């Protein structure tokens, strides 16, 4: 079943001087693990931002779970419930502890404070950082911060996990651990996992790889 | 959960920035209120309605009036009473030897039973005996020169005993020294008076009586209490305008400080706002949080700024050493400082937050 459909999506910057996405069309199946690969400036992060409703196309349609995002006035609920976004530079809030950072998406959830703590701790444990739950991000290593960002992205049980170069700033060993966590969660909660990377080895871990260059799909294939 | 924007250093810097603005408004507010108050207190009305002086009298320096003129004035229609008053100022040389640390002393001589015409009615202690070396002094004069009842005041080479201290609430009057007219005439070797204080009959128009006196005696000038008060109103009006200008300046300086601090503080958070939006926070929720934080910041700053404003004003007044001037604490000063700060703080805080919350999350995330 197709969860995500992009139809002729165009996105330009600098008054049309730069075309990030050039009338791109594709679809992604529910529960799949997809990698998007391409060189720097190819448009892969822009594509991921479209899928996460963080940005809107200049033209074309982004349809997720049957909903055309352009028809939605406020996408904040959609982002909170459906999307778990893992940024390349994690974007944790520096003044909050690990646990508080993970609890941010639960702010408006209809649950008691105790349940919020319990849920956050469940994911902090899943990424192996239970002993660091009271630490601030500046006391953590790059890999640990990325794992906190993953826990924050997953705490609402999103149906789509989007990860923008999640291993880009990490060494090979730490990067592998982070990928293990992502794959484990993807399998555990049956979420659709989409990873942007420029690393072909990482891309090969996915069921399917979409290759992008100059804002267009130049290759789309299954790895197994 | 804790406020995600909480940052001790940033909050402390914001509070200092805003508090400086509030301190400026409070300090200048207290000083201008004090200025207005001292001028108004200075120019309260005295007891007599008309003061008659020699027309050649310029600034009280010359031109005395013959004492017999007092009785003549009593016979003018609608004059109920009149009393002569002599004022003698100590020479600079004697002033240097006197106990007064501030200024030379002017002593007024007036019949003790007629002190009410000079506006003095409430004397603590005794009133001087006629033709004695006794004086009563104003409360402000006593404070400034550290005199109390029983002390001796040296004047024109004579020692006068302070037998009473009076208080009228009139700053100029309370800075005076009064003694027996005959004694002052005696030691200054004159039998004339500097001015005649005229009390008019109940219900009559003072201006008409004043004009009658001038018509009858060409060589005198008169000043009614109404004329005096209208002159003083003019002075107060000028002072009011000056204090309004100073307050306005303080408000502008303070408000710019507050708005600058808040705008910078919230602009710095644009990226954090982007993170929260990308996680699914609604713009309204982000704005509510910043509004709440702005209120806490400005209120805290208001308290700290007010305390500093008071300290600055108090220390400043003491350092400059303006004798007799005191700060006036009115709720208006503090309400104004708090009101301006909170309104300006909210505009300064919420406007950039509103702008940031309207950005696409990706744009806010790119903000550095």
Coordinates of C-alpha atoms in Angstrom, one line a residue:
Chain A
X1 CA 0.0 0.0 0.0
X2 CA 1.4 3.4 -0.9
X3 CA 1.7 5.7 2.1
X4 CA 3.5 8.5 0.4
X5 CA 2.9 9.9 -3.1
X6 CA 4.8 12.8 -4.6
X7 CA 3.4 14.2 -7.9
X8 CA 5.4 16.7 -10.0
X9 CA 6.9 18.4 -7.0
X10 CA 8.8 21.6 -7.8
X11 CA 10.8 23.5 -5.3
X12 CA 13.0 26.5 -6.1
X13 CA 15.1 28.9 -4.1
X14 CA 16.5 32.4 -4.7
X15 CA 13.6 33.5 -6.9
X16 CA 13.9 30.5 -9.2
X17 CA 17.7 30.7 -9.5
X18 CA 18.2 27.4 -7.8
X19 CA 15.9 24.4 -8.5
X20 CA 16.1 21.9 -5.6
X21 CA 13.4 19.6 -6.8
X22 CA 12.6 19.5 -10.4
X23 CA 9.0 18.1 -11.0
X24 CA 9.8 15.0 -9.0
X25 CA 7.3 12.1 -8.8
X26 CA 7.6 9.0 -6.7
X27 CA 5.7 6.8 -4.2
X28 CA 6.8 5.0 -1.1
X29 CA 5.1 1.9 0.4
X30 CA 3.9 1.8 4.0
X31 CA 6.3 0.0 6.4
X32 CA 9.2 0.1 3.9
X33 CA 12.8 1.2 4.5
X34 CA 14.0 3.6 1.8
X35 CA 17.3 5.3 1.4
X36 CA 17.6 8.5 -0.7
X37 CA 21.1 9.0 -2.0
X38 CA 22.8 11.7 -4.0
X39 CA 25.7 14.2 -3.9
X40 CA 25.6 17.4 -2.0
X41 CA 23.0 19.9 -3.4
X42 CA 21.1 17.2 -5.3
X43 CA 17.9 18.0 -3.4
X44 CA 17.7 15.0 -1.1
X45 CA 17.3 17.0 2.1
X46 CA 14.7 19.2 0.4
X47 CA 12.8 16.1 -0.5
X48 CA 13.0 14.9 3.0
X49 CA 11.7 18.2 4.3
X50 CA 8.7 17.9 1.9
X51 CA 7.9 14.5 3.2
X52 CA 8.1 15.7 6.8
X53 CA 5.8 18.7 6.1
X54 CA 8.6 21.0 7.2
X55 CA 8.5 22.8 3.8
X56 CA 5.9 23.1 1.1
X57 CA 6.4 22.7 -2.7
X58 CA 6.1 25.6 -5.2
X59 CA 3.9 23.3 -7.3
X60 CA 2.9 19.7 -7.3
X61 CA 1.3 17.5 -4.6
X62 CA 2.6 15.8 -1.5
X63 CA 0.0 13.2 -0.5
X64 CA 0.6 11.2 2.7
X65 CA -1.8 8.5 3.9
X66 CA -4.4 9.9 1.4
X67 CA -4.1 13.5 2.6
X68 CA -2.9 16.2 0.3
X69 CA -0.7 18.4 2.7
X70 CA -1.5 21.5 0.7
X71 CA -5.1 21.3 1.9
X72 CA -4.1 21.3 5.5
X73 CA -4.2 24.7 7.2
X74 CA -2.1 23.7 10.2
X75 CA 0.4 20.9 9.8
X76 CA 1.6 20.9 13.4
X77 CA -0.7 18.0 14.5
X78 CA 0.3 16.0 11.5
X79 CA 4.0 16.5 12.3
X80 CA 3.5 15.6 15.9
X81 CA 1.5 12.4 15.3
X82 CA 2.8 11.1 12.0
X83 CA 6.4 12.2 11.6
X84 CA 9.5 11.5 13.5
X85 CA 12.3 13.7 12.2
X86 CA 16.0 13.0 13.0
X87 CA 18.2 15.9 11.9
X88 CA 21.8 15.6 10.8
X89 CA 22.8 17.9 13.6
X90 CA 20.3 16.5 16.0
X91 CA 18.9 19.9 17.0
X92 CA 18.5 19.1 20.7
X93 CA 17.6 22.0 23.0
X94 CA 20.7 22.7 24.9
X95 CA 19.0 23.9 28.1
X96 CA 17.0 20.7 28.6
X97 CA 18.2 17.3 29.9
X98 CA 18.1 14.1 27.7
X99 CA 14.7 13.1 29.2
X100 CA 13.2 16.6 28.9
X101 CA 14.3 16.8 25.2
X102 CA 12.6 13.4 24.5
X103 CA 9.4 14.6 26.3
X104 CA 9.0 17.8 24.1
X105 CA 6.8 16.1 21.5
X106 CA 4.6 14.8 24.3
X107 CA 3.8 18.3 25.6
X108 CA 0.2 18.3 24.4
X109 CA -0.4 14.5 24.6
X110 CA -3.4 13.5 26.5
X111 CA -1.5 11.6 29.2
X112 CA -0.4 12.1 32.8
X113 CA 3.0 13.5 33.6
X114 CA 3.9 10.1 35.0
X115 CA 3.0 8.3 31.7
X116 CA 5.0 10.9 29.7
X117 CA 8.0 10.2 31.9
X118 CA 7.5 6.5 31.5
X119 CA 7.1 6.7 27.7
X120 CA 10.2 8.9 27.3
X121 CA 12.3 6.6 29.5
X122 CA 11.2 3.6 27.4
X123 CA 12.7 5.2 24.3
X124 CA 15.8 6.5 26.1
X125 CA 16.4 2.9 27.3
X126 CA 15.8 1.7 23.7
X127 CA 18.7 3.9 22.5
X128 CA 20.8 2.8 25.4
X129 CA 21.1 6.1 27.3
X130 CA 19.1 5.5 30.5
X131 CA 22.1 6.3 32.6
X132 CA 22.4 9.7 30.9
X133 CA 18.8 10.8 31.2
X134 CA 19.6 13.7 33.5
X135 CA 22.5 14.9 31.4
X136 CA 22.4 18.0 29.2
X137 CA 23.3 17.5 25.5
X138 CA 26.7 19.3 25.8
X139 CA 27.8 16.5 28.1
X140 CA 27.1 13.8 25.5
X141 CA 29.2 12.6 22.6
X142 CA 28.0 13.1 19.0
X143 CA 26.6 9.5 18.7
X144 CA 24.8 9.9 22.0
X145 CA 23.2 13.1 20.9
X146 CA 22.0 11.5 17.7
X147 CA 20.5 8.6 19.7
X148 CA 18.7 11.2 21.9
X149 CA 17.4 12.8 18.7
X150 CA 16.2 9.4 17.5
X151 CA 14.4 8.8 20.9
X152 CA 12.7 12.2 20.5
X153 CA 11.7 11.4 17.0
X154 CA 10.1 8.1 18.0
X155 CA 8.4 8.9 21.3
X156 CA 5.1 9.6 19.6
X157 CA 5.1 6.3 17.7
X158 CA 5.2 8.1 14.3
X159 CA 4.1 6.2 11.2
X160 CA 7.0 7.8 9.2
X161 CA 10.6 8.2 10.5
X162 CA 12.7 10.6 8.5
X163 CA 16.4 10.8 9.1
X164 CA 18.6 13.3 7.4
X165 CA 22.2 12.1 7.2
X166 CA 21.8 10.5 10.7
X167 CA 25.4 9.1 10.5
X168 CA 26.9 12.0 8.6
X169 CA 28.7 13.5 11.6
X170 CA 29.6 10.2 13.3
X171 CA 32.5 7.8 13.0
X172 CA 31.8 4.4 11.4
X173 CA 31.3 2.5 14.6
X174 CA 29.0 5.0 16.2
X175 CA 27.2 5.4 12.9
X176 CA 26.5 1.7 12.7
X177 CA 25.1 1.7 16.2
X178 CA 22.7 4.6 15.3
X179 CA 21.6 2.7 12.2
X180 CA 21.0 -0.4 14.3
X181 CA 18.7 1.6 16.6
X182 CA 16.8 3.1 13.7
X183 CA 16.3 -0.3 12.0
X184 CA 15.3 -1.9 15.3
X185 CA 12.6 0.7 15.9
X186 CA 11.4 0.7 12.3
X187 CA 10.9 -3.1 12.6
X188 CA 9.4 -2.9 16.1
X189 CA 6.7 -0.3 15.5
X190 CA 6.3 -1.0 11.8
X191 CA 7.1 2.5 10.8
X192 CA 8.2 3.6 7.3
X193 CA 11.8 4.6 7.6
X194 CA 13.3 7.0 5.1
X195 CA 17.0 7.9 5.3
X196 CA 18.9 10.5 3.4
X197 CA 22.5 9.7 3.0
X198 CA 25.4 10.2 0.6
X199 CA 27.0 7.0 1.9
X200 CA 26.3 4.0 -0.5
X201 CA 27.0 1.5 2.2
X202 CA 24.4 3.0 4.4
X203 CA 22.0 3.3 1.5
X204 CA 22.4 -0.5 0.7
X205 CA 21.0 -1.3 4.2
X206 CA 17.6 -0.1 3.0
X207 CA 15.0 -2.2 1.1
X208 CA 15.0 0.3 -1.7
X209 CA 17.3 3.2 -2.8
X210 CA 16.2 6.3 -4.7
X211 CA 19.1 8.1 -6.3
X212 CA 18.7 11.9 -6.9
X213 CA 20.7 14.3 -8.9
X214 CA 19.8 17.9 -9.8
X215 CA 16.4 17.6 -8.2
X216 CA 15.4 14.6 -10.3
X217 CA 15.2 10.9 -9.7
X218 CA 18.0 9.3 -11.8
X219 CA 17.8 5.8 -10.4
X220 CA 15.3 3.9 -8.2
X221 CA 16.0 0.3 -7.3
X222 CA 15.4 -2.5 -4.7
X223 CA 18.4 -3.8 -2.8
X224 CA 16.9 -7.2 -2.0
Chain B
X1 CA 8.2 20.1 32.0
X2 CA 10.6 23.0 32.2
X3 CA 10.5 25.9 29.9
X4 CA 12.7 24.9 26.9
X5 CA 13.8 28.5 26.6
X6 CA 15.2 28.6 30.1
X7 CA 18.8 29.7 30.0
X8 CA 20.3 31.2 33.1
X9 CA 22.9 33.4 31.5
X10 CA 20.6 34.7 28.8
X11 CA 17.8 35.4 31.3
X12 CA 20.2 37.2 33.6
X13 CA 21.5 39.4 30.8
X14 CA 17.9 40.1 29.7
X15 CA 16.9 41.0 33.2
X16 CA 19.9 43.4 33.5
X17 CA 19.1 45.0 30.1
X18 CA 15.5 45.6 31.0
X19 CA 16.2 46.6 34.6
X20 CA 18.5 49.4 33.4
X21 CA 15.6 50.8 31.5
X22 CA 13.3 50.6 34.5
X23 CA 15.9 52.0 36.8
X24 CA 16.2 55.0 34.5
X25 CA 12.4 55.6 34.5
X26 CA 12.2 55.2 38.3
X27 CA 15.2 57.3 39.2
X28 CA 14.2 60.2 37.0
X29 CA 10.6 59.8 38.0
X30 CA 11.5 60.1 41.7
X31 CA 13.7 63.1 41.1
X32 CA 11.2 65.1 39.0
X33 CA 8.4 64.3 41.5
X34 CA 10.8 65.7 44.2
X35 CA 11.5 68.8 42.1
X36 CA 7.8 69.5 41.6
X37 CA 7.0 68.9 45.3
X38 CA 9.7 71.2 46.6
X39 CA 8.6 74.0 44.4
X40 CA 5.0 73.6 45.3
X41 CA 5.8 73.4 49.0
X42 CA 8.0 76.5 48.7
X43 CA 5.3 78.6 47.3
X44 CA 2.4 78.0 49.7
X45 CA 0.5 81.1 50.7
X46 CA 1.4 83.1 53.8
X47 CA -1.0 84.9 56.2
X48 CA -1.2 88.4 54.8
X49 CA -2.9 89.0 51.5
X50 CA -0.9 92.0 50.4
X51 CA 2.8 92.8 50.8
X52 CA 3.7 96.5 50.5
X53 CA 7.3 97.5 49.8
X54 CA 9.1 100.7 48.8
X55 CA 8.8 101.2 45.0
X56 CA 12.5 101.7 44.9
X57 CA 13.1 98.4 46.6
X58 CA 14.8 96.1 44.2
X59 CA 15.2 92.6 45.4
X60 CA 14.9 93.8 49.0
X61 CA 18.3 95.4 48.8
X62 CA 17.3 99.0 49.4
X63 CA 14.4 101.3 50.0
X64 CA 12.9 100.9 53.5
X65 CA 9.5 102.2 54.6
X66 CA 8.9 104.6 57.4
X67 CA 7.2 102.7 60.3
X68 CA 4.6 105.5 60.6
X69 CA 3.3 104.3 57.3
X70 CA 2.0 101.1 59.0
X71 CA -0.7 103.1 60.8
X72 CA -1.6 105.0 57.6
X73 CA -2.2 101.7 55.8
X74 CA -4.4 100.5 58.7
X75 CA -6.7 103.4 57.8
X76 CA -7.1 102.4 54.2
X77 CA -10.6 101.0 53.4
X78 CA -11.0 97.3 53.8
X79 CA -7.6 96.8 55.5
X80 CA -8.1 95.0 58.7
X81 CA -4.5 94.8 60.0
X82 CA -1.0 95.7 59.0
X83 CA 2.4 94.9 60.4
X84 CA 5.9 96.0 59.6
X85 CA 8.6 93.6 58.9
X86 CA 12.3 94.2 58.7
X87 CA 14.6 91.8 57.0
X88 CA 18.4 92.0 57.6
X89 CA 20.9 89.7 55.9
X90 CA 24.2 88.9 57.5
X91 CA 27.2 90.2 55.6
X92 CA 29.4 87.6 53.9
X93 CA 32.2 88.1 56.4
X94 CA 29.9 87.3 59.4
X95 CA 28.4 84.5 57.4
X96 CA 31.9 83.0 57.1
X97 CA 32.1 83.0 60.9
X98 CA 28.6 81.9 61.6
X99 CA 27.5 78.3 62.3
X100 CA 25.6 78.1 59.0
X101 CA 27.4 75.7 56.7
X102 CA 25.2 76.5 53.7
X103 CA 24.3 80.1 53.3
X104 CA 24.1 83.4 55.0
X105 CA 21.3 84.1 57.4
X106 CA 18.4 86.5 56.8
X107 CA 16.7 87.5 60.0
X108 CA 13.2 88.9 59.9
X109 CA 12.0 91.3 62.6
X110 CA 8.2 91.3 63.3
X111 CA 6.0 92.0 66.3
X112 CA 5.6 88.6 68.0
X113 CA 1.8 89.0 68.3
X114 CA 1.6 89.5 64.5
X115 CA 3.5 86.4 63.4
X116 CA 0.3 85.0 62.0
X117 CA 0.4 87.7 59.3
X118 CA 3.8 86.2 58.2
X119 CA 2.1 82.8 58.0
X120 CA 3.6 81.5 61.2
X121 CA 1.1 80.0 63.7
X122 CA 2.5 76.7 64.9
X123 CA 5.6 77.2 67.1
X124 CA 7.2 74.5 69.0
X125 CA 8.6 76.0 72.3
X126 CA 8.1 79.7 73.0
X127 CA 7.8 82.8 70.9
X128 CA 10.5 85.5 71.5
X129 CA 9.9 88.2 74.0
X130 CA 9.8 91.8 72.6
X131 CA 13.1 93.6 72.5
X132 CA 15.0 90.4 73.6
X133 CA 17.9 88.5 72.1
X134 CA 15.6 85.6 71.3
X135 CA 14.7 84.1 68.0
X136 CA 12.4 81.5 66.6
X137 CA 13.7 79.6 63.6
X138 CA 12.1 77.6 60.8
X139 CA 12.2 73.8 60.9
X140 CA 14.2 73.6 57.7
X141 CA 16.7 76.2 58.9
X142 CA 17.1 74.2 62.2
X143 CA 17.7 71.0 60.3
X144 CA 20.2 72.4 57.8
X145 CA 22.2 74.2 60.5
X146 CA 21.7 71.6 63.2
X147 CA 20.0 74.0 65.6
X148 CA 17.7 73.1 68.5
X149 CA 15.8 75.0 71.2
X150 CA 18.3 76.5 73.7
X151 CA 21.1 76.9 71.2
X152 CA 22.6 80.3 70.4
X153 CA 22.6 81.8 67.0
X154 CA 25.3 84.4 66.2
X155 CA 24.0 87.3 64.1
X156 CA 25.6 90.7 63.5
X157 CA 27.9 90.1 66.4
X158 CA 25.2 89.3 68.8
X159 CA 24.1 86.0 70.3
X160 CA 20.4 85.1 69.9
X161 CA 18.9 82.3 71.9
X162 CA 16.7 79.9 69.9
X163 CA 13.5 79.7 71.9
X164 CA 11.1 78.1 69.4
X165 CA 11.0 76.2 66.1
X166 CA 8.1 76.7 63.8
X167 CA 6.9 74.7 60.8
X168 CA 4.6 76.0 58.0
X169 CA 5.2 73.6 55.2
X170 CA 6.4 76.5 53.1
X171 CA 10.0 75.8 52.2
X172 CA 11.1 79.4 52.0
X173 CA 9.3 80.4 55.2
X174 CA 10.7 77.3 57.1
X175 CA 14.2 78.4 56.2
X176 CA 13.7 81.7 58.1
X177 CA 14.7 83.3 61.4
X178 CA 12.3 85.6 63.2
X179 CA 13.0 88.0 66.1
X180 CA 11.5 91.0 67.7
X181 CA 11.2 94.0 65.2
X182 CA 12.4 96.5 67.8
X183 CA 15.5 94.4 68.6
X184 CA 16.4 93.9 65.0
X185 CA 15.9 97.7 64.3
X186 CA 18.0 98.4 67.3
X187 CA 21.0 96.3 66.3
X188 CA 20.8 97.3 62.7
X189 CA 20.5 100.9 63.6
X190 CA 17.2 101.8 61.9
X191 CA 13.7 102.6 62.8
X192 CA 12.2 101.7 59.4
X193 CA 10.8 98.5 58.0
X194 CA 11.5 96.6 54.7
X195 CA 7.9 95.7 54.0
X196 CA 4.4 95.9 55.4
X197 CA 2.2 92.9 55.5
X198 CA -1.4 93.8 55.0
X199 CA -4.4 91.8 56.0
X200 CA -7.6 92.6 54.2
X201 CA -11.1 92.4 55.6
X202 CA -13.1 89.2 55.1
X203 CA -14.7 88.9 51.6
X204 CA -13.1 91.9 49.9
X205 CA -11.3 91.8 46.6
X206 CA -7.6 92.0 47.4
X207 CA -6.7 93.4 44.0
X208 CA -9.0 96.4 44.6
X209 CA -7.5 97.1 48.0
X210 CA -4.0 96.7 46.5
X211 CA -4.9 99.1 43.7
X212 CA -6.3 101.6 46.3
X213 CA -3.0 101.5 48.2
X214 CA -1.0 102.1 45.0
X215 CA -3.3 105.0 44.0
X216 CA -3.0 106.6 47.4
X217 CA 0.7 106.2 47.8
X218 CA 2.7 106.6 44.7
X219 CA 6.1 105.5 46.1
X220 CA 5.0 102.0 47.1
X221 CA 4.6 98.8 45.2
X222 CA 2.2 96.0 46.2
X223 CA 2.0 92.3 45.6
X224 CA -1.1 90.3 46.4
X225 CA -1.0 86.7 47.3
X226 CA -3.0 86.0 44.2
X227 CA -0.4 87.7 42.1
X228 CA 2.2 85.8 43.9
X229 CA 0.5 82.5 43.4
X230 CA -0.1 83.2 39.7
X231 CA 3.7 84.0 39.3
X232 CA 4.4 80.7 41.1
X233 CA 1.9 78.9 39.0
X234 CA 3.9 80.0 36.0
X235 CA 7.1 78.6 37.6
X236 CA 5.4 75.4 38.4
X237 CA 4.1 75.2 34.9
X238 CA 7.6 75.5 33.5
X239 CA 8.8 72.9 35.9
X240 CA 6.0 70.6 35.0
X241 CA 6.9 70.8 31.3
X242 CA 10.6 70.2 32.2
X243 CA 9.8 67.2 34.3
X244 CA 7.5 65.8 31.6
X245 CA 10.3 66.2 29.1
X246 CA 12.7 64.4 31.5
X247 CA 10.2 61.6 32.2
X248 CA 9.5 61.3 28.5
X249 CA 13.2 61.0 27.8
X250 CA 13.6 58.4 30.5
X251 CA 10.7 56.4 29.1
X252 CA 12.1 56.5 25.6
X253 CA 15.6 55.4 26.8
X254 CA 14.1 52.8 29.1
X255 CA 11.7 51.5 26.4
X256 CA 14.4 51.2 23.8
X257 CA 16.5 49.2 26.3
X258 CA 13.6 46.9 27.0
X259 CA 12.6 46.4 23.4
X260 CA 16.2 45.9 22.2
X261 CA 16.8 43.2 24.9
X262 CA 13.6 41.4 24.1
X263 CA 14.0 41.5 20.4
X264 CA 17.6 40.2 20.6
X265 CA 16.6 37.5 23.1
X266 CA 13.8 36.1 21.0
X267 CA 15.6 36.4 17.6
X268 CA 18.4 34.3 19.1
X269 CA 15.8 31.6 19.7
X270 CA 14.6 31.4 16.1
X271 CA 16.3 28.1 15.6
X272 CA 14.8 26.7 18.8
X273 CA 11.4 27.8 17.6
X274 CA 12.2 26.0 14.3
X275 CA 13.0 22.8 16.3
X276 CA 9.8 23.0 18.3
X277 CA 7.7 23.6 15.1
X278 CA 9.3 20.7 13.3
X279 CA 8.5 18.5 16.3
X280 CA 4.8 19.5 16.0
X281 CA 4.4 22.5 18.4
X282 CA 1.7 24.9 17.3
X283 CA 2.6 28.6 16.8
X284 CA 0.0 29.6 19.4
X285 CA 1.7 27.4 22.0
X286 CA 5.1 28.8 21.2
X287 CA 3.8 32.4 21.5
X288 CA 2.0 31.7 24.8
X289 CA 5.2 30.3 26.2
X290 CA 7.3 33.4 25.1
X291 CA 4.5 35.7 26.4
X292 CA 4.6 34.0 29.8
X293 CA 8.4 34.1 29.9
X294 CA 8.3 37.8 28.9
X295 CA 5.9 38.6 31.7
X296 CA 8.1 36.8 34.2
X297 CA 11.3 38.5 32.9
X298 CA 9.8 42.0 32.8
X299 CA 8.2 41.6 36.3
X300 CA 11.5 40.4 37.8
X301 CA 13.3 43.1 35.9
X302 CA 10.7 45.6 37.2
X303 CA 11.4 44.8 40.8
X304 CA 15.2 44.8 40.4
X305 CA 15.1 47.9 38.2
X306 CA 12.9 49.8 40.7
X307 CA 15.3 48.9 43.6
X308 CA 18.3 50.1 41.5
X309 CA 16.4 53.2 40.4
X310 CA 15.7 54.1 44.1
X311 CA 19.3 53.4 45.0
X312 CA 20.7 55.5 42.1
X313 CA 18.3 58.4 42.9
X314 CA 19.0 58.3 46.6
X315 CA 22.8 58.1 46.2
X316 CA 22.7 60.7 43.5
X317 CA 20.8 63.2 45.6
X318 CA 23.2 62.6 48.5
X319 CA 26.3 63.0 46.4
X320 CA 25.1 66.2 44.7
X321 CA 24.1 67.4 48.2
X322 CA 21.0 69.4 47.3
X323 CA 20.0 70.7 50.7
X324 CA 16.3 70.4 51.5
X325 CA 15.6 68.5 48.3
X326 CA 14.1 65.1 48.8
X327 CA 12.8 62.4 46.5
X328 CA 9.1 61.9 46.3
X329 CA 7.8 58.4 46.1
X330 CA 4.5 58.2 44.2
X331 CA 2.7 55.0 43.0
X332 CA 2.6 56.8 39.6
X333 CA 6.3 56.5 39.1
X334 CA 6.3 52.8 39.6
X335 CA 3.1 52.1 37.8
X336 CA 4.5 54.0 34.8
X337 CA 7.8 52.1 34.9
X338 CA 6.1 48.7 35.2
X339 CA 3.4 49.5 32.7
X340 CA 5.7 50.8 30.0
X341 CA 8.1 47.9 30.5
X342 CA 5.5 45.2 30.4
X343 CA 3.8 46.6 27.3
X344 CA 7.1 47.3 25.5
X345 CA 8.5 44.0 26.7
X346 CA 5.6 42.1 25.3
X347 CA 5.8 43.9 22.0
X348 CA 9.6 43.4 21.9
X349 CA 9.2 39.7 22.8
X350 CA 6.1 38.6 21.0
X351 CA 6.7 40.4 17.7
X352 CA 9.9 38.5 16.8
X353 CA 8.4 35.3 18.2
X354 CA 5.4 35.8 16.0
X355 CA 7.6 36.4 13.0
X356 CA 9.6 33.3 13.8
X357 CA 6.5 31.1 14.4
X358 CA 5.2 32.1 10.9
X359 CA 8.4 30.9 9.2
X360 CA 8.5 27.5 7.7
X361 CA 10.3 25.2 10.1
X362 CA 13.1 24.7 7.6
X363 CA 13.7 28.5 7.4
X364 CA 13.7 28.8 11.2
X365 CA 16.1 25.9 11.5
X366 CA 18.5 27.6 9.1
X367 CA 18.6 30.7 11.2
X368 CA 21.9 31.5 12.8

